[in-house]
Coordinates of C-alpha atoms and ligand atoms in Angstrom, one line a residue:
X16 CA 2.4 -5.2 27.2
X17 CA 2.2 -1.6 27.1
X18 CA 3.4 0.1 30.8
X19 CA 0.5 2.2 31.1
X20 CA -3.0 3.2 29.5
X21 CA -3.9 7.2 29.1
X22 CA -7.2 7.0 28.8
X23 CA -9.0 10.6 27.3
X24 CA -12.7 12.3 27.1
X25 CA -12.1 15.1 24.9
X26 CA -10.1 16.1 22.0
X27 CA -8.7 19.5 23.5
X28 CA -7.4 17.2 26.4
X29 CA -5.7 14.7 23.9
X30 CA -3.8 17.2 22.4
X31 CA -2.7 19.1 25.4
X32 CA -0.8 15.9 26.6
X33 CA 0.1 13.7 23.9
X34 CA 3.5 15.4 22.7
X35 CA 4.5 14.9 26.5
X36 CA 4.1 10.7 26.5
X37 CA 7.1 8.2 24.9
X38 CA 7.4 8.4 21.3
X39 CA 6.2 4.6 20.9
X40 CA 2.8 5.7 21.5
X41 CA -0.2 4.1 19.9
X42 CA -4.0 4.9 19.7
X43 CA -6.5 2.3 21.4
X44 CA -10.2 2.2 20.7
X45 CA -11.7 -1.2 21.2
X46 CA -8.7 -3.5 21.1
X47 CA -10.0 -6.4 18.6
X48 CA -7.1 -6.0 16.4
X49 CA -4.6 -4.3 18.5
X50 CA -4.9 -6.5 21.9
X51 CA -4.3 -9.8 19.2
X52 CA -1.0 -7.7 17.9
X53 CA 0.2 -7.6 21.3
X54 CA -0.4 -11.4 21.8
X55 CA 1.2 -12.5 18.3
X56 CA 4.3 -10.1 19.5
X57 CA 3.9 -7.2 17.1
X58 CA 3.1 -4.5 19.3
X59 CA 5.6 -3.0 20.8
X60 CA 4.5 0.6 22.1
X61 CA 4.8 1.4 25.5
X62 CA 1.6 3.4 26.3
X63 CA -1.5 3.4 24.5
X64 CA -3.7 6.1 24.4
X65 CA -7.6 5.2 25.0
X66 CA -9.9 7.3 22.6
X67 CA -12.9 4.8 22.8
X68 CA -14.6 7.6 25.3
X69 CA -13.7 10.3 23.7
X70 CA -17.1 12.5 23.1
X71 CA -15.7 13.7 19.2
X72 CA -15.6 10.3 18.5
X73 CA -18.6 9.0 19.6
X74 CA -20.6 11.2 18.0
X75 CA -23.3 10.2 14.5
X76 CA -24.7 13.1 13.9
X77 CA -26.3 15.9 10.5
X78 CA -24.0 18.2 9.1
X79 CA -25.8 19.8 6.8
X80 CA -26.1 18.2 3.3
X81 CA -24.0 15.1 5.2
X82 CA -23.6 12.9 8.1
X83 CA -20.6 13.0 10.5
X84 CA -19.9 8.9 11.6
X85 CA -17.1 9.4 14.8
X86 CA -14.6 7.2 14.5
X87 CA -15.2 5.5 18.2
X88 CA -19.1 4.3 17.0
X89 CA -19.0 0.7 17.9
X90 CA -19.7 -1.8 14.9
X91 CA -23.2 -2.8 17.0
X92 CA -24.3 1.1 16.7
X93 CA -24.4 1.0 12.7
X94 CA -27.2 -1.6 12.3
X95 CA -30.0 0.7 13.9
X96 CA -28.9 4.5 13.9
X97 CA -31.8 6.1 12.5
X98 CA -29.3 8.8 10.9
X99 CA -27.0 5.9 9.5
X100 CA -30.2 3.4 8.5
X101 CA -31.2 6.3 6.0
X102 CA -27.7 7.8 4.8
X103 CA -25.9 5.2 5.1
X104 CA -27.9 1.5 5.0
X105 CA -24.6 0.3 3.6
X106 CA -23.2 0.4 6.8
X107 CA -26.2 -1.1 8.5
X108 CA -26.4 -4.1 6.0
X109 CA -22.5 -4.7 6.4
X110 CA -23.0 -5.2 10.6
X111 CA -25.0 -8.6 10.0
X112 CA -22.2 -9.9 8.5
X113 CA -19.9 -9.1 10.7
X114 CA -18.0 -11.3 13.5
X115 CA -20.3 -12.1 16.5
X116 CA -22.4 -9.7 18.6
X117 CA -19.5 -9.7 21.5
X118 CA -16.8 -8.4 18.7
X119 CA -19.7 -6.0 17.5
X120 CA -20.0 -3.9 20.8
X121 CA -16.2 -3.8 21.5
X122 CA -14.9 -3.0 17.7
X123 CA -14.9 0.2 16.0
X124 CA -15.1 1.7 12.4
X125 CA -12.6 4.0 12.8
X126 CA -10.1 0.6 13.8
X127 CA -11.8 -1.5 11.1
X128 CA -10.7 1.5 8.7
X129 CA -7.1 2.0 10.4
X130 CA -6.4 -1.6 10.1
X131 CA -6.8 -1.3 6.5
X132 CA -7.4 -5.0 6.3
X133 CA -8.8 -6.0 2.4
X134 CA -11.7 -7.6 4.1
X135 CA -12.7 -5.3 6.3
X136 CA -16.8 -5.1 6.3
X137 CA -17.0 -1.4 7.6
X138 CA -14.3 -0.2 4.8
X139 CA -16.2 -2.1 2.4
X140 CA -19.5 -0.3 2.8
X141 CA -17.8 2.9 3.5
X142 CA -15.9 2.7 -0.3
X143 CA -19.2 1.8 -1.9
X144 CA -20.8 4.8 0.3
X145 CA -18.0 7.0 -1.6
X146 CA -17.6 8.4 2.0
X147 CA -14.6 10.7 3.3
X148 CA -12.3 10.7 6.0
X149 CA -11.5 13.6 9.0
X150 CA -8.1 13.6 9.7
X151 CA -7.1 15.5 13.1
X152 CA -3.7 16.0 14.1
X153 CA -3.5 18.5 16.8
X154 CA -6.9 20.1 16.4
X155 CA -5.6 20.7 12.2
X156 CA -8.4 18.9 9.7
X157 CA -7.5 17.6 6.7
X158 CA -10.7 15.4 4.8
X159 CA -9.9 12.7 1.9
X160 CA -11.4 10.6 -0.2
X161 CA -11.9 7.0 1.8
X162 CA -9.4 5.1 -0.1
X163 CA -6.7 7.5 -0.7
X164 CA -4.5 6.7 1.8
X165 CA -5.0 3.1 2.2
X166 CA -2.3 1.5 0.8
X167 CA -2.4 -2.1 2.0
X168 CA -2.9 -4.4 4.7
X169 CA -2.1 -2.6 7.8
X170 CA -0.7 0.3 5.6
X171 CA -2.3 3.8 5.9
X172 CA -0.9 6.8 4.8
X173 CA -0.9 8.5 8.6
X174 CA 1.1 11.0 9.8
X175 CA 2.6 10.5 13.6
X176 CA -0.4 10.8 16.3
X177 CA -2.5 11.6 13.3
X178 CA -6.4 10.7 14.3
X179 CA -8.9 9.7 12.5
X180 CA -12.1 11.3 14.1
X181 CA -14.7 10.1 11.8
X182 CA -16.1 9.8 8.2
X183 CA -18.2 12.0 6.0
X184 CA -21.3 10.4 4.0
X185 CA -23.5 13.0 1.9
X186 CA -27.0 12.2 2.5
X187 CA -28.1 10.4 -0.9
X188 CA -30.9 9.0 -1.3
X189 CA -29.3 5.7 -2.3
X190 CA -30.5 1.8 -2.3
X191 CA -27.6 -0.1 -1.3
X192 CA -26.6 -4.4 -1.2
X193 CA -24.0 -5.9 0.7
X194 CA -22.7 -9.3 -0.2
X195 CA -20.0 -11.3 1.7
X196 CA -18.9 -14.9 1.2
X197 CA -17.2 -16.6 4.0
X198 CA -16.1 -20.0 5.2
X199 CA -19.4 -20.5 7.2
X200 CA -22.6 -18.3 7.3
X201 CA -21.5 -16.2 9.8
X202 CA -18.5 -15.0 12.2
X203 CA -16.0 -15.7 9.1
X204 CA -13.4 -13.8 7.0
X205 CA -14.3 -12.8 3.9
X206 CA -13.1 -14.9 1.1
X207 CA -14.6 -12.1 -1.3
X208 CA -17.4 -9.3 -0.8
X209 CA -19.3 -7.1 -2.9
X210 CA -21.3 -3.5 -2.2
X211 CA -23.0 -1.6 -4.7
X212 CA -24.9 1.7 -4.1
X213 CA -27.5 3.1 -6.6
X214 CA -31.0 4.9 -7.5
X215 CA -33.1 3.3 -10.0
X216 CA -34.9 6.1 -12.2
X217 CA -37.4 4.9 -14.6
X218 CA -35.7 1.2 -14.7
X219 CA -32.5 2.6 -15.3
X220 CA -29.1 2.3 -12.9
X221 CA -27.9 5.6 -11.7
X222 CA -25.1 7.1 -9.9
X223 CA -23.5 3.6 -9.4
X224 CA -20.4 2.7 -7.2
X225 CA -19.4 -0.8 -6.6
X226 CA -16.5 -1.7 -3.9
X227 CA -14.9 -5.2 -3.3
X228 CA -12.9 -7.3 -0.5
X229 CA -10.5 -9.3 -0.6
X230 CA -9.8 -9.6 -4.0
X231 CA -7.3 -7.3 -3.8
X232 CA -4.4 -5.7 -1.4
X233 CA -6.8 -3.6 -0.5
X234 CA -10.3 -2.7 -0.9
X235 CA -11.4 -1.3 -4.0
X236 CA -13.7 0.2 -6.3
X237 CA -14.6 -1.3 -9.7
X238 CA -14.6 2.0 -11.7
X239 CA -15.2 0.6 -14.8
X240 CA -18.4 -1.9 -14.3
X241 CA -19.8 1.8 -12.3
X242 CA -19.5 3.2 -16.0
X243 CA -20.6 0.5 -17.7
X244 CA -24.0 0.5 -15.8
X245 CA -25.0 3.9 -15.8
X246 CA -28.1 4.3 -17.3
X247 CA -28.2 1.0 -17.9
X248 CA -31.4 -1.5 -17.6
X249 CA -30.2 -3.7 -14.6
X250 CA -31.3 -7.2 -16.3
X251 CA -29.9 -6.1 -19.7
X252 CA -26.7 -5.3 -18.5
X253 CA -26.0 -7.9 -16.6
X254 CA -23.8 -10.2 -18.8
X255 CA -21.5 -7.4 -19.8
X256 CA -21.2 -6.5 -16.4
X257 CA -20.0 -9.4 -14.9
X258 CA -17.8 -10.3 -17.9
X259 CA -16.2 -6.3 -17.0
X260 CA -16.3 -6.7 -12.9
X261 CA -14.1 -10.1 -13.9
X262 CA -11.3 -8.2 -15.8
X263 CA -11.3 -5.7 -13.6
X264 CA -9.7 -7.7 -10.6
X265 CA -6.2 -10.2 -9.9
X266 CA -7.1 -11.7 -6.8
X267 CA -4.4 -13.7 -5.0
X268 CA -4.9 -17.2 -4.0
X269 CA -4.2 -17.4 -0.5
X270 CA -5.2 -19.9 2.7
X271 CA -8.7 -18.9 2.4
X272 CA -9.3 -18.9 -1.2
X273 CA -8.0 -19.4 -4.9
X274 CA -7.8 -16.4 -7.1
X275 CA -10.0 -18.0 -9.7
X276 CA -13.0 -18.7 -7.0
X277 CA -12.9 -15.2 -5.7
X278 CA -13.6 -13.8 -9.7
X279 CA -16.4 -16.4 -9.6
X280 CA -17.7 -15.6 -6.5
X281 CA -17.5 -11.6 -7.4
X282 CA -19.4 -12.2 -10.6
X283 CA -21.9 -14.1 -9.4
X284 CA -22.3 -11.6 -6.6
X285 CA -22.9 -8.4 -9.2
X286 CA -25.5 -11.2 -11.0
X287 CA -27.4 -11.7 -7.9
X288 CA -27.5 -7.9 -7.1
X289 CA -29.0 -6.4 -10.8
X290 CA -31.5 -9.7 -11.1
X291 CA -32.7 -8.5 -6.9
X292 CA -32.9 -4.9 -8.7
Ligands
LIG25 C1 -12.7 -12.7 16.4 C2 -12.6 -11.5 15.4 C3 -13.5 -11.5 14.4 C4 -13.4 -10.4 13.5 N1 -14.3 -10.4 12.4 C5 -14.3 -9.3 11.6 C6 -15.3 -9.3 10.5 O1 -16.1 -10.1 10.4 N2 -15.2 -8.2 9.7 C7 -14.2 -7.2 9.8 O2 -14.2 -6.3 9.0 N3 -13.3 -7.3 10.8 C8 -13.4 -8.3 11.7 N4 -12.4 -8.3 12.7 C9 -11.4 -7.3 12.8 C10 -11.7 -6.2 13.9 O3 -12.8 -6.4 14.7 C11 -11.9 -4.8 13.2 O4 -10.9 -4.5 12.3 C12 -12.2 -3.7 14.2 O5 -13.2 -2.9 13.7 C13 -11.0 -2.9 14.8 O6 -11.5 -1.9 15.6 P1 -11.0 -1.7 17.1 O7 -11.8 -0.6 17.6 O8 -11.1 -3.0 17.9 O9 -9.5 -1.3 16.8 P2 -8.2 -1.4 17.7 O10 -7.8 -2.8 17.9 O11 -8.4 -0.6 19.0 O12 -7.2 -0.6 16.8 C14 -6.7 -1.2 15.6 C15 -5.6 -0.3 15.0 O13 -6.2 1.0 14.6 C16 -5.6 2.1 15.3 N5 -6.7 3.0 15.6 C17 -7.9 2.7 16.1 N6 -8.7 3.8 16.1 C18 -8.0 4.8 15.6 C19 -8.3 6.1 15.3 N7 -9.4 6.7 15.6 N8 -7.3 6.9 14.7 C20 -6.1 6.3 14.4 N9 -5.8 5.0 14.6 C21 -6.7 4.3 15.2 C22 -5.0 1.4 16.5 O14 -3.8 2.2 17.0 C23 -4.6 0.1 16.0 O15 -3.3 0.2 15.3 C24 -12.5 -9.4 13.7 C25 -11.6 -9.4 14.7 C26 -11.7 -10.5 15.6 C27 -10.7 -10.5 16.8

């Protein structure tokens, strides 16, 4: 158990006081994934720093030609935002899916996206949403693409106290499906999970982007069936594509799949969405 909890309300706040705690500090938002670390014996930090409240964080808000998604917004906030139903209704779509309600109003996107887990729902729609990432450590920005600096599970590229306060989603006026195929119909793990964003002009796919779960060590865009279907008459394409989305992965075969299922699954997921366009 950690000895203490800092619990903070504002940014300015967080960075007057943070250098001064242990070094074996670690951020705390709703606890989903870090409070079952702590049982299973991998968390050994001795404070935790609690940024659910702070107001940054919280925030979903316009930003001119983009939205501004805090990194504290609970999962259960996602499905009816007005801002996020219309910007983002990948995000939306993905909460239906996701655990159960109680999990929902305690979890957040910004831990879903630290955890960089290759099944995680809110990562999943985020990649598909081509959507960046604000980086604060001590009140300095930095913004990056969503995927560039996950590099596993549990691996992101983070500098010490580094923060994530939120993501970036240009306001697109994009359609967007979200697949996921678990164990049972709900409250599972994803054995493999599909989101595709698009505009149909005239019958034809445009400005594609396709991301995947757990199919590989992290989640991932399929660049390559995106290219292919630009342009393209959904129905027409849809052999070709789902022959290309195939090559594109290696999944592994693990406890809660085989690799050759998950290609299956994937494929038949990318047939589903172009026949529902
Ligand atoms: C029963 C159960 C079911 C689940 N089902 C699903 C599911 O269906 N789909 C799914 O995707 N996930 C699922 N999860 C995983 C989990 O709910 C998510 O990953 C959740 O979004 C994590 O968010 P959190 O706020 O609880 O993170 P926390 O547990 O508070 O933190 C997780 C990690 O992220 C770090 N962190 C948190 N916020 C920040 C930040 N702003 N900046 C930097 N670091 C930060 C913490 O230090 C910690 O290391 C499930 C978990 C449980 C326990």
């Amino acid at each position: 158990m950690p000895e203490y909890i800092e619990k903070y309300y504002t940014l300015k706040d967080l960075w007057k006081s943070v250098k001064k705690l242990p070094s074996d500090r670690k951020y705390l938002a709703g606890g989903t994934d870090l409070v079952i670390s702590l049982s299973c014996g991998n968390d050994k930090s001795s404070v935790w720093l609690d940024i659910s409240d702070i107001d940054r964080l919280k925030e979903i808000k316009e930003d001119g030609k983009n939205i501004f998604i805090g990194a504290a917004v609970k999962i259960s906030e996602l499905e009816s935002n007005p801002l996020i139903k219309k910007w983002a209704s990948a995000l939306s779509e993905c909460v239906k899916y996701y655990a159960s309600p109680s999990i929902r109003n305690t979890a957040t996107l910004g831990g879903n996206y630290a955890n960089a887990s290759p099944c995680a729902d809110g990562v999943l729609a985020l990649a598909a949403l081509r959507a960046k990432v604000m980086l604060n450590l001590y009140d300095k920005r930095r913004v990056v693409d969503i995927l560039s600096i996950v590099k596993g599970p549990k691996k992101i590229d983070l500098k010490k106290d580094e923060l994530i306060e939120g993501f970036i989603v240009s306001k697109e006026e994009r359609k967007s499906i979200f697949m996921k195929m678990m164990h049972r119909k709900r409250f599972g793990i994803a054995k493999a999970g599909l989101c595709m964003c698009y505009k149909l002009e005239k019958g034809k796919l445009r400005d594609v982007s396709i991301s995947l779960s757990s199919v590989a060590p992290s989640v991932v865009r399929a660049k390559k069936t995106e290219e292919y279907l630009e342009g393209k008459n959904p129905s027409k394409a849809q052999t070709k594509a789902c022959q290309l989305i195939r090559e594109e992965i290696s999944p592994l075969t693990d406890i809660r799949s085989t690799s050759d299922y998950r290609m299956r699954i994937v494929s038949v997921f990318l047939s589903r969405a172009l026949c529902s366009i």
